[in-house]
Amino acid sequence: MSAFPDAVHSAWHMVALSRQVLPGKTLPAVLMDTPLALFRDGSGQVGALVDRCPHRNFPLSLGKVRQGAIECPYHGWRFAADGTCVDVPGCQLAPGDGQRLAASALRVAERHGAVFVALSPHAPAEPWLPPDFGNPALDHFWWQQGTWAGRAFDAIENVMDPFHTGHLHHGFIRRHDRRHDVQLVVQSHGDSLAMTIHQSAPDHGLMSRFLERERTHSVSTYYPPTTVQARWEGERRLTLCVTAIFTPATAGSFTPFARFSTPKGLAPAWLKQAAIRLFLDPVVAQDRRALEQQHGVMQHFGHPRFATGPGDLLGDRLHRLWKGERLPPGSDDPVPARL
Ligand code: FES
Ligand SMILES: [Fe+2]
């Protein structure tokens, strides 16, 4: 039985950045316990094969790409992006052998520098794309740092949770000793859940002092199963939009991808990218370590057991969306807090 709900299993998932799938090379990836071999065929299309040669089960991701097909290092069988076996060295393929000896191929879609794969035949025709994902009025850049220990769901909860930012990320995002009075509003849209933080000034952390002039509110929205988008809005316009995608690799590991989008014109794209990276690296390292520690404790005790505190305004709603439930649409009463 899969460790993931059907709703997660039957979605499209981001498995790589386009720039990680280099022509002529294979890229291994793991999606919900299924190892994959990614590569580009002769026309540049990405192929995703289950990482198991149908012949003697050698890992295809260790192979090379020749003439647009992935070549198994063991006996040299070659497979096209649709899985068809196109060559068995030293032998003639009989009619029908291409299909009979095919590797298992998955549906792939490449959009705005992201490679999505559907593991399940029940996935929709196209991957769902978050708001502004390809908006040409914004500068975009991608960030990726391998596969992390922990559950994808706990990482989603981490980014939807504003209360850890002043503590775990003290000094970088917010400060635990200088807090703002804020109003928190949770709003359900049925198939997504948003938390808006109304706050009249930028945070006291280094990141906001450097990147923001003004702030009216920020909104974090969970789009199940694996996407969270955080938007920082000033008086006149969007300051920063971060779209984070947490792809489950195994039950205890996930591969995070983040897309940073900022309005064009404020500063050169390279400068914004350099500034964001400067503050991002320590913050990300803190979250990575925290998720790993948390996962270690849950593994030790065999299961998670969470208390719901006064700041845990989302309750079990994230988890219900993760499992594929819909929530009744509507807005909670604003909750005052100090962040
Ligand atoms: S195991 Fe792959 S070609 Fe034989
Ligand atoms: Fe964090």
PDB file of C-alpha atoms in Angstrom, residues 5-236:
ATOM      1  CA  PRO A   5      -3.347   9.347  -0.195  1.00  0.00           C
ATOM      2  CA  ASP A   6      -4.933   8.670  -3.606  1.00  0.00           C
ATOM      3  CA  ALA A   7      -5.279  12.419  -4.144  1.00  0.00           C
ATOM      4  CA  VAL A   8      -1.499  12.801  -3.855  1.00  0.00           C
ATOM      5  CA  HIS A   9      -0.791   9.705  -5.888  1.00  0.00           C
ATOM      6  CA  SER A  10      -2.983  10.724  -8.781  1.00  0.00           C
ATOM      7  CA  ALA A  11      -1.606  14.288  -9.133  1.00  0.00           C
ATOM      8  CA  TRP A  12       1.117  15.586 -11.398  1.00  0.00           C
ATOM      9  CA  HIS A  13       4.371  16.187  -9.529  1.00  0.00           C
ATOM     10  CA  MET A  14       7.355  18.361 -10.224  1.00  0.00           C
ATOM     11  CA  VAL A  15      10.406  16.090 -10.304  1.00  0.00           C
ATOM     12  CA  ALA A  16      13.188  18.292 -11.696  1.00  0.00           C
ATOM     13  CA  LEU A  17      14.124  21.680 -13.015  1.00  0.00           C
ATOM     14  CA  SER A  18      14.429  21.783 -16.798  1.00  0.00           C
ATOM     15  CA  ARG A  19      18.032  22.863 -16.445  1.00  0.00           C
ATOM     16  CA  GLN A  20      18.837  19.692 -14.471  1.00  0.00           C
ATOM     17  CA  VAL A  21      17.878  17.463 -17.405  1.00  0.00           C
ATOM     18  CA  LEU A  22      20.866  18.018 -19.661  1.00  0.00           C
ATOM     19  CA  PRO A  23      21.008  16.817 -23.262  1.00  0.00           C
ATOM     20  CA  GLY A  24      22.904  13.528 -23.508  1.00  0.00           C
ATOM     21  CA  LYS A  25      22.689  12.839 -19.736  1.00  0.00           C
ATOM     22  CA  THR A  26      20.327  10.874 -17.540  1.00  0.00           C
ATOM     23  CA  LEU A  27      18.995  12.234 -14.271  1.00  0.00           C
ATOM     24  CA  PRO A  28      17.741   9.938 -11.495  1.00  0.00           C
ATOM     25  CA  ALA A  29      14.739  11.083  -9.439  1.00  0.00           C
ATOM     26  CA  VAL A  30      12.417   9.435  -6.926  1.00  0.00           C
ATOM     27  CA  LEU A  31       8.693  10.122  -6.851  1.00  0.00           C
ATOM     28  CA  MET A  32       6.570   8.482  -4.164  1.00  0.00           C
ATOM     29  CA  ASP A  33       8.902   5.477  -3.896  1.00  0.00           C
ATOM     30  CA  THR A  34       9.146   5.057  -7.654  1.00  0.00           C
ATOM     31  CA  PRO A  35      12.681   5.579  -8.975  1.00  0.00           C
ATOM     32  CA  LEU A  36      12.774   7.400 -12.296  1.00  0.00           C
ATOM     33  CA  ALA A  37      15.318   7.950 -15.055  1.00  0.00           C
ATOM     34  CA  LEU A  38      14.837  11.292 -16.818  1.00  0.00           C
ATOM     35  CA  PHE A  39      16.484  12.249 -20.092  1.00  0.00           C
ATOM     36  CA  ARG A  40      15.955  14.292 -23.261  1.00  0.00           C
ATOM     37  CA  ASP A  41      15.269  12.587 -26.564  1.00  0.00           C
ATOM     38  CA  GLY A  42      16.557  13.721 -29.969  1.00  0.00           C
ATOM     39  CA  SER A  43      13.974  16.505 -30.203  1.00  0.00           C
ATOM     40  CA  GLY A  44      14.693  17.782 -26.680  1.00  0.00           C
ATOM     41  CA  GLN A  45      11.508  16.330 -25.165  1.00  0.00           C
ATOM     42  CA  VAL A  46      11.929  14.991 -21.655  1.00  0.00           C
ATOM     43  CA  GLY A  47      11.294  11.281 -21.183  1.00  0.00           C
ATOM     44  CA  ALA A  48      10.587   9.746 -17.750  1.00  0.00           C
ATOM     45  CA  LEU A  49      11.083   5.981 -17.504  1.00  0.00           C
ATOM     46  CA  VAL A  50      10.707   3.885 -14.402  1.00  0.00           C
ATOM     47  CA  ASP A  51      14.323   3.305 -13.408  1.00  0.00           C
ATOM     48  CA  ARG A  52      14.317  -0.402 -14.093  1.00  0.00           C
ATOM     49  CA  CYS A  53      15.498  -1.970 -17.307  1.00  0.00           C
ATOM     50  CA  PRO A  54      12.810  -4.453 -18.380  1.00  0.00           C
ATOM     51  CA  HIS A  55      15.533  -6.919 -19.414  1.00  0.00           C
ATOM     52  CA  ARG A  56      17.423  -7.742 -16.209  1.00  0.00           C
ATOM     53  CA  ASN A  57      16.359  -4.798 -14.044  1.00  0.00           C
ATOM     54  CA  PHE A  58      19.550  -2.787 -14.235  1.00  0.00           C
ATOM     55  CA  PRO A  59      19.048   0.900 -13.278  1.00  0.00           C
ATOM     56  CA  LEU A  60      18.505   2.822 -16.509  1.00  0.00           C
ATOM     57  CA  SER A  61      19.562   6.076 -14.832  1.00  0.00           C
ATOM     58  CA  LEU A  62      23.144   4.768 -14.892  1.00  0.00           C
ATOM     59  CA  GLY A  63      22.973   4.639 -18.666  1.00  0.00           C
ATOM     60  CA  LYS A  64      23.958   7.097 -21.347  1.00  0.00           C
ATOM     61  CA  VAL A  65      21.729   8.751 -23.903  1.00  0.00           C
ATOM     62  CA  ARG A  66      22.568   7.714 -27.455  1.00  0.00           C
ATOM     63  CA  GLN A  67      20.699   8.921 -30.526  1.00  0.00           C
ATOM     64  CA  GLY A  68      17.958  10.265 -28.309  1.00  0.00           C
ATOM     65  CA  ALA A  69      17.366   6.969 -26.495  1.00  0.00           C
ATOM     66  CA  ILE A  70      18.544   5.829 -23.067  1.00  0.00           C
ATOM     67  CA  GLU A  71      21.021   2.958 -23.248  1.00  0.00           C
ATOM     68  CA  CYS A  72      21.133   0.414 -20.440  1.00  0.00           C
ATOM     69  CA  PRO A  73      24.760  -0.125 -19.332  1.00  0.00           C
ATOM     70  CA  TYR A  74      24.299  -3.899 -18.898  1.00  0.00           C
ATOM     71  CA  HIS A  75      23.475  -5.283 -22.383  1.00  0.00           C
ATOM     72  CA  GLY A  76      22.995  -2.018 -24.211  1.00  0.00           C
ATOM     73  CA  TRP A  77      19.275  -2.193 -24.919  1.00  0.00           C
ATOM     74  CA  ARG A  78      17.996   1.254 -25.831  1.00  0.00           C
ATOM     75  CA  PHE A  79      14.666   2.848 -24.978  1.00  0.00           C
ATOM     76  CA  ALA A  80      12.922   5.875 -26.463  1.00  0.00           C
ATOM     77  CA  ALA A  81      11.145   8.528 -24.365  1.00  0.00           C
ATOM     78  CA  ASP A  82       7.843   6.648 -24.777  1.00  0.00           C
ATOM     79  CA  GLY A  83       9.539   3.499 -23.421  1.00  0.00           C
ATOM     80  CA  THR A  84       9.721   1.663 -26.758  1.00  0.00           C
ATOM     81  CA  CYS A  85      12.730  -0.630 -27.008  1.00  0.00           C
ATOM     82  CA  VAL A  86      14.535   0.593 -30.127  1.00  0.00           C
ATOM     83  CA  ASP A  87      17.675  -1.540 -30.101  1.00  0.00           C
ATOM     84  CA  VAL A  88      18.954  -4.846 -28.723  1.00  0.00           C
ATOM     85  CA  PRO A  89      22.647  -4.900 -29.665  1.00  0.00           C
ATOM     86  CA  GLY A  90      23.713  -7.911 -31.735  1.00  0.00           C
ATOM     87  CA  CYS A  91      20.122  -8.935 -32.502  1.00  0.00           C
ATOM     88  CA  GLN A  92      17.311  -8.070 -34.899  1.00  0.00           C
ATOM     89  CA  LEU A  93      14.117  -6.806 -33.309  1.00  0.00           C
ATOM     90  CA  ALA A  94      11.089  -8.703 -34.595  1.00  0.00           C
ATOM     91  CA  PRO A  95       7.864  -6.792 -35.302  1.00  0.00           C
ATOM     92  CA  GLY A  96       6.174  -6.052 -31.964  1.00  0.00           C
ATOM     93  CA  ASP A  97       9.378  -6.472 -29.937  1.00  0.00           C
ATOM     94  CA  GLY A  98       9.657  -2.706 -29.448  1.00  0.00           C
ATOM     95  CA  GLN A  99       6.440  -2.729 -27.420  1.00  0.00           C
ATOM     96  CA  ARG A 100       6.865  -6.167 -25.851  1.00  0.00           C
ATOM     97  CA  LEU A 101      10.285  -5.212 -24.472  1.00  0.00           C
ATOM     98  CA  ALA A 102       9.368  -1.612 -23.614  1.00  0.00           C
ATOM     99  CA  ALA A 103      10.417   0.135 -20.432  1.00  0.00           C
ATOM    100  CA  SER A 104       7.625   1.709 -18.415  1.00  0.00           C
ATOM    101  CA  ALA A 105       7.206   5.332 -19.459  1.00  0.00           C
ATOM    102  CA  LEU A 106       5.324   8.023 -17.573  1.00  0.00           C
ATOM    103  CA  ARG A 107       3.580  11.129 -18.853  1.00  0.00           C
ATOM    104  CA  VAL A 108       5.825  14.190 -18.741  1.00  0.00           C
ATOM    105  CA  ALA A 109       5.089  17.901 -19.103  1.00  0.00           C
ATOM    106  CA  GLU A 110       7.689  20.653 -19.124  1.00  0.00           C
ATOM    107  CA  ARG A 111       6.411  24.126 -18.167  1.00  0.00           C
ATOM    108  CA  HIS A 112       8.319  27.316 -17.312  1.00  0.00           C
ATOM    109  CA  GLY A 113      11.533  25.534 -16.407  1.00  0.00           C
ATOM    110  CA  ALA A 114       9.833  22.754 -14.425  1.00  0.00           C
ATOM    111  CA  VAL A 115       9.509  19.082 -15.325  1.00  0.00           C
ATOM    112  CA  PHE A 116       6.280  17.436 -14.135  1.00  0.00           C
ATOM    113  CA  VAL A 117       5.552  13.715 -14.148  1.00  0.00           C
ATOM    114  CA  ALA A 118       2.285  11.828 -13.671  1.00  0.00           C
ATOM    115  CA  LEU A 119       2.747   8.483 -11.962  1.00  0.00           C
ATOM    116  CA  SER A 120      -0.890   7.545 -12.205  1.00  0.00           C
ATOM    117  CA  PRO A 121      -3.045   7.075 -15.309  1.00  0.00           C
ATOM    118  CA  HIS A 122      -5.777   8.877 -13.319  1.00  0.00           C
ATOM    119  CA  ALA A 123      -3.853  12.162 -13.336  1.00  0.00           C
ATOM    120  CA  PRO A 124      -5.548  14.937 -15.342  1.00  0.00           C
ATOM    121  CA  ALA A 125      -4.497  15.682 -18.926  1.00  0.00           C
ATOM    122  CA  GLU A 126      -2.303  18.614 -17.864  1.00  0.00           C
ATOM    123  CA  PRO A 127      -0.429  19.572 -14.686  1.00  0.00           C
ATOM    124  CA  TRP A 128      -2.070  22.334 -12.664  1.00  0.00           C
ATOM    125  CA  LEU A 129       0.082  25.476 -12.561  1.00  0.00           C
ATOM    126  CA  PRO A 130       0.126  27.932  -9.637  1.00  0.00           C
ATOM    127  CA  PRO A 131      -0.929  31.592 -10.144  1.00  0.00           C
ATOM    128  CA  ASP A 132       1.688  33.773 -11.899  1.00  0.00           C
ATOM    129  CA  PHE A 133       3.861  30.715 -12.608  1.00  0.00           C
ATOM    130  CA  GLY A 134       4.676  31.941 -16.103  1.00  0.00           C
ATOM    131  CA  ASN A 135       3.645  35.598 -15.786  1.00  0.00           C
ATOM    132  CA  PRO A 136       5.934  37.516 -18.208  1.00  0.00           C
ATOM    133  CA  ALA A 137       5.532  40.733 -16.161  1.00  0.00           C
ATOM    134  CA  LEU A 138       7.590  39.148 -13.378  1.00  0.00           C
ATOM    135  CA  ASP A 139      11.238  38.122 -13.117  1.00  0.00           C
ATOM    136  CA  HIS A 140      11.445  34.482 -12.078  1.00  0.00           C
ATOM    137  CA  PHE A 141      14.208  32.302 -10.809  1.00  0.00           C
ATOM    138  CA  TRP A 142      14.311  28.770  -9.529  1.00  0.00           C
ATOM    139  CA  TRP A 143      15.998  27.449  -6.432  1.00  0.00           C
ATOM    140  CA  GLN A 144      16.635  23.765  -5.677  1.00  0.00           C
ATOM    141  CA  GLN A 145      18.816  21.917  -3.173  1.00  0.00           C
ATOM    142  CA  GLY A 146      18.428  18.155  -3.475  1.00  0.00           C
ATOM    143  CA  THR A 147      16.185  15.835  -1.491  1.00  0.00           C
ATOM    144  CA  TRP A 148      15.586  16.420   2.225  1.00  0.00           C
ATOM    145  CA  ALA A 149      14.818  14.124   5.144  1.00  0.00           C
ATOM    146  CA  GLY A 150      11.270  14.504   6.457  1.00  0.00           C
ATOM    147  CA  ARG A 151       7.721  14.244   5.229  1.00  0.00           C
ATOM    148  CA  ALA A 152       6.529  16.455   2.398  1.00  0.00           C
ATOM    149  CA  PHE A 153       3.430  17.238   4.450  1.00  0.00           C
ATOM    150  CA  ASP A 154       5.447  18.563   7.410  1.00  0.00           C
ATOM    151  CA  ALA A 155       7.371  20.837   5.047  1.00  0.00           C
ATOM    152  CA  ILE A 156       4.053  22.193   3.737  1.00  0.00           C
ATOM    153  CA  GLU A 157       2.923  22.867   7.292  1.00  0.00           C
ATOM    154  CA  ASN A 158       6.249  24.564   8.011  1.00  0.00           C
ATOM    155  CA  VAL A 159       5.831  27.144   5.248  1.00  0.00           C
ATOM    156  CA  MET A 160       2.180  27.763   6.116  1.00  0.00           C
ATOM    157  CA  ASP A 161       3.137  28.457   9.752  1.00  0.00           C
ATOM    158  CA  PRO A 162       4.108  32.094  10.492  1.00  0.00           C
ATOM    159  CA  PHE A 163       4.905  31.545  14.174  1.00  0.00           C
ATOM    160  CA  HIS A 164       8.204  29.727  13.619  1.00  0.00           C
ATOM    161  CA  THR A 165       9.626  32.570  11.528  1.00  0.00           C
ATOM    162  CA  GLY A 166      10.444  34.834  14.492  1.00  0.00           C
ATOM    163  CA  HIS A 167      11.905  32.001  16.496  1.00  0.00           C
ATOM    164  CA  LEU A 168      13.682  29.489  14.276  1.00  0.00           C
ATOM    165  CA  HIS A 169      14.573  32.242  11.782  1.00  0.00           C
ATOM    166  CA  HIS A 170      15.176  34.960  14.408  1.00  0.00           C
ATOM    167  CA  GLY A 171      16.982  37.875  12.801  1.00  0.00           C
ATOM    168  CA  PHE A 172      16.550  36.676   9.243  1.00  0.00           C
ATOM    169  CA  ILE A 173      12.791  36.870   8.669  1.00  0.00           C
ATOM    170  CA  ARG A 174      11.315  38.191  11.924  1.00  0.00           C
ATOM    171  CA  ARG A 175      12.673  38.801  15.421  1.00  0.00           C
ATOM    172  CA  HIS A 176      11.350  37.163  18.575  1.00  0.00           C
ATOM    173  CA  ASP A 177      12.217  40.250  20.621  1.00  0.00           C
ATOM    174  CA  ARG A 178      10.580  42.846  18.348  1.00  0.00           C
ATOM    175  CA  ARG A 179       7.192  41.737  17.203  1.00  0.00           C
ATOM    176  CA  HIS A 180       4.448  43.416  15.171  1.00  0.00           C
ATOM    177  CA  ASP A 181       0.780  43.468  16.044  1.00  0.00           C
ATOM    178  CA  VAL A 182      -0.879  41.568  13.235  1.00  0.00           C
ATOM    179  CA  GLN A 183      -4.276  40.224  12.267  1.00  0.00           C
ATOM    180  CA  LEU A 184      -4.376  36.697  10.934  1.00  0.00           C
ATOM    181  CA  VAL A 185      -7.222  35.684   8.674  1.00  0.00           C
ATOM    182  CA  VAL A 186      -7.730  32.124   7.479  1.00  0.00           C
ATOM    183  CA  GLN A 187      -9.819  31.727   4.384  1.00  0.00           C
ATOM    184  CA  SER A 188     -10.922  28.526   2.713  1.00  0.00           C
ATOM    185  CA  HIS A 189     -11.616  28.481  -0.993  1.00  0.00           C
ATOM    186  CA  GLY A 190     -12.889  24.921  -0.960  1.00  0.00           C
ATOM    187  CA  ASP A 191      -9.919  23.324  -2.676  1.00  0.00           C
ATOM    188  CA  SER A 192      -7.248  25.627  -1.207  1.00  0.00           C
ATOM    189  CA  LEU A 193      -6.554  27.323   2.102  1.00  0.00           C
ATOM    190  CA  ALA A 194      -5.069  30.777   2.617  1.00  0.00           C
ATOM    191  CA  MET A 195      -3.666  32.584   5.620  1.00  0.00           C
ATOM    192  CA  THR A 196      -3.404  36.356   5.322  1.00  0.00           C
ATOM    193  CA  ILE A 197      -1.218  38.330   7.687  1.00  0.00           C
ATOM    194  CA  HIS A 198      -2.302  41.966   7.872  1.00  0.00           C
ATOM    195  CA  GLN A 199       0.626  43.964   9.083  1.00  0.00           C
ATOM    196  CA  SER A 200       1.357  47.637   8.544  1.00  0.00           C
ATOM    197  CA  ALA A 201       5.154  47.549   8.318  1.00  0.00           C
ATOM    198  CA  PRO A 202       7.759  45.155   6.959  1.00  0.00           C
ATOM    199  CA  ASP A 203       9.191  42.533   9.320  1.00  0.00           C
ATOM    200  CA  HIS A 204      12.188  43.381  11.474  1.00  0.00           C
ATOM    201  CA  GLY A 205      14.345  40.607  10.001  1.00  0.00           C
ATOM    202  CA  LEU A 206      17.226  41.330   7.630  1.00  0.00           C
ATOM    203  CA  MET A 207      15.409  39.933   4.612  1.00  0.00           C
ATOM    204  CA  SER A 208      12.509  42.399   4.777  1.00  0.00           C
ATOM    205  CA  ARG A 209      14.722  45.337   5.703  1.00  0.00           C
ATOM    206  CA  PHE A 210      16.671  44.711   2.556  1.00  0.00           C
ATOM    207  CA  LEU A 211      13.947  43.705   0.142  1.00  0.00           C
ATOM    208  CA  GLU A 212      10.781  45.515   1.216  1.00  0.00           C
ATOM    209  CA  ARG A 213       9.869  49.191   1.419  1.00  0.00           C
ATOM    210  CA  GLU A 214       6.303  48.754   2.530  1.00  0.00           C
ATOM    211  CA  ARG A 215       3.901  46.067   3.511  1.00  0.00           C
ATOM    212  CA  THR A 216       0.167  45.850   3.768  1.00  0.00           C
ATOM    213  CA  HIS A 217      -0.278  42.127   3.968  1.00  0.00           C
ATOM    214  CA  SER A 218       1.178  38.787   3.009  1.00  0.00           C
ATOM    215  CA  VAL A 219      -0.792  35.722   2.011  1.00  0.00           C
ATOM    216  CA  SER A 220       0.265  32.092   2.055  1.00  0.00           C
ATOM    217  CA  THR A 221      -1.971  29.708   0.169  1.00  0.00           C
ATOM    218  CA  TYR A 222      -1.863  25.934   0.168  1.00  0.00           C
ATOM    219  CA  TYR A 223      -2.844  24.408  -3.159  1.00  0.00           C
ATOM    220  CA  PRO A 224      -2.976  20.682  -2.554  1.00  0.00           C
ATOM    221  CA  PRO A 225      -1.341  18.404  -2.822  1.00  0.00           C
ATOM    222  CA  THR A 226       2.160  19.890  -2.842  1.00  0.00           C
ATOM    223  CA  THR A 227       2.204  23.624  -3.588  1.00  0.00           C
ATOM    224  CA  VAL A 228       2.361  26.606  -1.238  1.00  0.00           C
ATOM    225  CA  GLN A 229       2.510  30.128  -2.611  1.00  0.00           C
ATOM    226  CA  ALA A 230       3.465  33.072  -0.414  1.00  0.00           C
ATOM    227  CA  ARG A 231       2.866  36.602  -1.688  1.00  0.00           C
ATOM    228  CA  TRP A 232       4.067  39.811  -0.058  1.00  0.00           C
ATOM    229  CA  GLU A 233       1.976  42.788  -1.082  1.00  0.00           C
ATOM    230  CA  GLY A 234       2.879  46.456  -0.702  1.00  0.00           C
ATOM    231  CA  GLU A 235       0.543  49.445  -0.928  1.00  0.00           C
ATOM    232  CA  ARG A 236       0.753  49.559  -4.695  1.00  0.00           C
TER     233      ARG A 236
END
